[in-house]
């Protein structure tokens, strides 16, 4: 499950997924990183992507992770600036501003491990079929 940590005037959103795992799914099954919805269930409503080396971003339409953080876990992270109005409760402000994005991220986080497992299995089979002479 994704977490949000507020430190000073920034919020760090960390996925429960590794950045490298998002990159692998992005390469082999990019459609699995898009949450579908709408009346027909075929309308893209939220997307996760990895773009290492970029600042990343968060909106109601998706999250771009730009870093694997600095821990050994390698979890996908994005840091966003916060401008909390004077007198406002920080937790409520963050929940209102990023709550829907985090809820949608958590939906994808539950589905992606199964996709990643399938991608890794297919890739292992493919690699075993390659001969280098």
C-alpha positions as a Python dict, from the first residue, in 0.01 Angstrom:
ca = {
    (1, 'X'): (0, 0, 0),
    (2, 'X'): (129, 346, -91),
    (3, 'X'): (241, 578, 185),
    (4, 'X'): (263, 956, 216),
    (5, 'X'): (518, 1128, 436),
    (6, 'X'): (510, 1502, 492),
    (7, 'X'): (846, 1655, 567),
    (8, 'X'): (864, 2032, 586),
    (9, 'X'): (700, 2173, 274),
    (10, 'X'): (703, 1855, 66),
    (11, 'X'): (512, 1529, 54),
    (12, 'X'): (686, 1209, -48),
    (13, 'X'): (455, 950, -196),
    (14, 'X'): (604, 601, -200),
    (15, 'X'): (443, 315, -382),
    (16, 'X'): (456, -39, -249),
    (17, 'X'): (600, -128, -592),
    (18, 'X'): (964, -106, -689),
    (19, 'X'): (1047, 148, -959),
    (20, 'X'): (1220, -124, -1163),
    (21, 'X'): (905, -340, -1147),
    (22, 'X'): (692, -53, -1279),
    (23, 'X'): (947, -5, -1556),
    (24, 'X'): (932, -373, -1651),
    (25, 'X'): (550, -376, -1664),
    (26, 'X'): (563, -47, -1855),
    (27, 'X'): (787, -211, -2114),
    (28, 'X'): (600, -540, -2159),
    (29, 'X'): (240, -471, -2047),
    (30, 'X'): (188, -93, -2043),
    (31, 'X'): (-190, -132, -2046),
    (32, 'X'): (-170, -294, -1700),
    (33, 'X'): (-62, 42, -1557),
    (34, 'X'): (-386, 208, -1660),
    (35, 'X'): (-696, 191, -1443),
    (36, 'X'): (-1010, 170, -1654),
    (37, 'X'): (-1351, 299, -1554),
    (38, 'X'): (-1647, 493, -1682),
    (39, 'X'): (-1986, 351, -1769),
    (40, 'X'): (-1844, 90, -2002),
    (41, 'X'): (-1532, 15, -1799),
    (42, 'X'): (-1322, 97, -2104),
    (43, 'X'): (-1234, 457, -2032),
    (44, 'X'): (-883, 524, -1898),
    (45, 'X'): (-922, 710, -1568),
    (46, 'X'): (-578, 682, -1405),
    (47, 'X'): (-228, 584, -1513),
    (48, 'X'): (99, 504, -1337),
    (49, 'X'): (433, 544, -1510),
    (50, 'X'): (803, 543, -1432),
    (51, 'X'): (1034, 812, -1562),
    (52, 'X'): (1359, 786, -1367),
    (53, 'X'): (1554, 1107, -1342),
    (54, 'X'): (1250, 1332, -1366),
    (55, 'X'): (1084, 1514, -1077),
    (56, 'X'): (768, 1308, -1121),
    (57, 'X'): (416, 1434, -1072),
    (58, 'X'): (80, 1356, -916),
    (59, 'X'): (-267, 1446, -1040),
    (60, 'X'): (-615, 1298, -1039),
    (61, 'X'): (-526, 1143, -1376),
    (62, 'X'): (-208, 963, -1276),
    (63, 'X'): (127, 945, -1103),
    (64, 'X'): (468, 963, -1265),
    (65, 'X'): (737, 820, -1042),
    (66, 'X'): (1079, 974, -1101),
    (67, 'X'): (1288, 802, -837),
    (68, 'X'): (1349, 477, -657),
    (69, 'X'): (1418, 669, -340),
    (70, 'X'): (1739, 613, -150),
    (71, 'X'): (1653, 304, 49),
    (72, 'X'): (1755, -49, -42),
    (73, 'X'): (1390, -133, -111),
    (74, 'X'): (1394, 65, -436),
    (75, 'X'): (1030, 167, -401),
    (76, 'X'): (893, 410, -658),
    (77, 'X'): (868, 758, -511),
    (78, 'X'): (759, 1104, -611),
    (79, 'X'): (816, 1422, -413),
    (80, 'X'): (567, 1705, -449),
    (81, 'X'): (583, 2054, -301),
    (82, 'X'): (315, 2149, -50),
    (83, 'X'): (168, 2493, 2),
    (84, 'X'): (-61, 2438, 297),
    (85, 'X'): (-282, 2738, 374),
    (86, 'X'): (-215, 2900, 711),
    (87, 'X'): (-415, 2736, 986),
    (88, 'X'): (-510, 2434, 775),
    (89, 'X'): (-462, 2081, 904),
    (90, 'X'): (-179, 1926, 701),
    (91, 'X'): (-322, 1573, 700),
    (92, 'X'): (-663, 1693, 580),
    (93, 'X'): (-501, 1912, 315),
    (94, 'X'): (-292, 1624, 180),
    (95, 'X'): (-589, 1384, 190),
    (96, 'X'): (-804, 1631, -5),
    (97, 'X'): (-532, 1712, -259),
    (98, 'X'): (-394, 1362, -323),
    (99, 'X'): (-653, 1122, -182),
    (100, 'X'): (-813, 1017, -510),
    (101, 'X'): (-474, 965, -676),
    (102, 'X'): (-353, 748, -387),
    (103, 'X'): (-677, 546, -385),
    (104, 'X'): (-638, 474, -757),
    (105, 'X'): (-269, 393, -714),
    (106, 'X'): (-359, 140, -446),
    (107, 'X'): (-602, -30, -684),
    (108, 'X'): (-325, -74, -940),
    (109, 'X'): (-78, -185, -673),
    (110, 'X'): (-298, -486, -598),
    (111, 'X'): (-314, -593, -965),
    (112, 'X'): (42, -526, -1083),
    (113, 'X'): (223, -804, -890),
    (114, 'X'): (25, -1070, -1081),
    (115, 'X'): (106, -900, -1411),
    (116, 'X'): (472, -873, -1315),
    (117, 'X'): (484, -1243, -1230),
    (118, 'X'): (344, -1331, -1574),
    (119, 'X'): (587, -1094, -1749),
    (120, 'X'): (884, -1240, -1561),
    (121, 'X'): (776, -1596, -1646),
    (122, 'X'): (737, -1512, -2016),
    (123, 'X'): (1070, -1333, -2019),
    (124, 'X'): (1246, -1628, -1854),
    (125, 'X'): (1099, -1861, -2118),
    (126, 'X'): (1207, -1627, -2395),
    (127, 'X'): (1559, -1590, -2262),
    (128, 'X'): (1597, -1967, -2235),
    (129, 'X'): (1505, -1995, -2605),
    (130, 'X'): (1783, -1759, -2711),
    (131, 'X'): (2113, -1910, -2818),
    (132, 'X'): (2425, -1701, -2855),
    (133, 'X'): (2703, -1849, -3065),
}
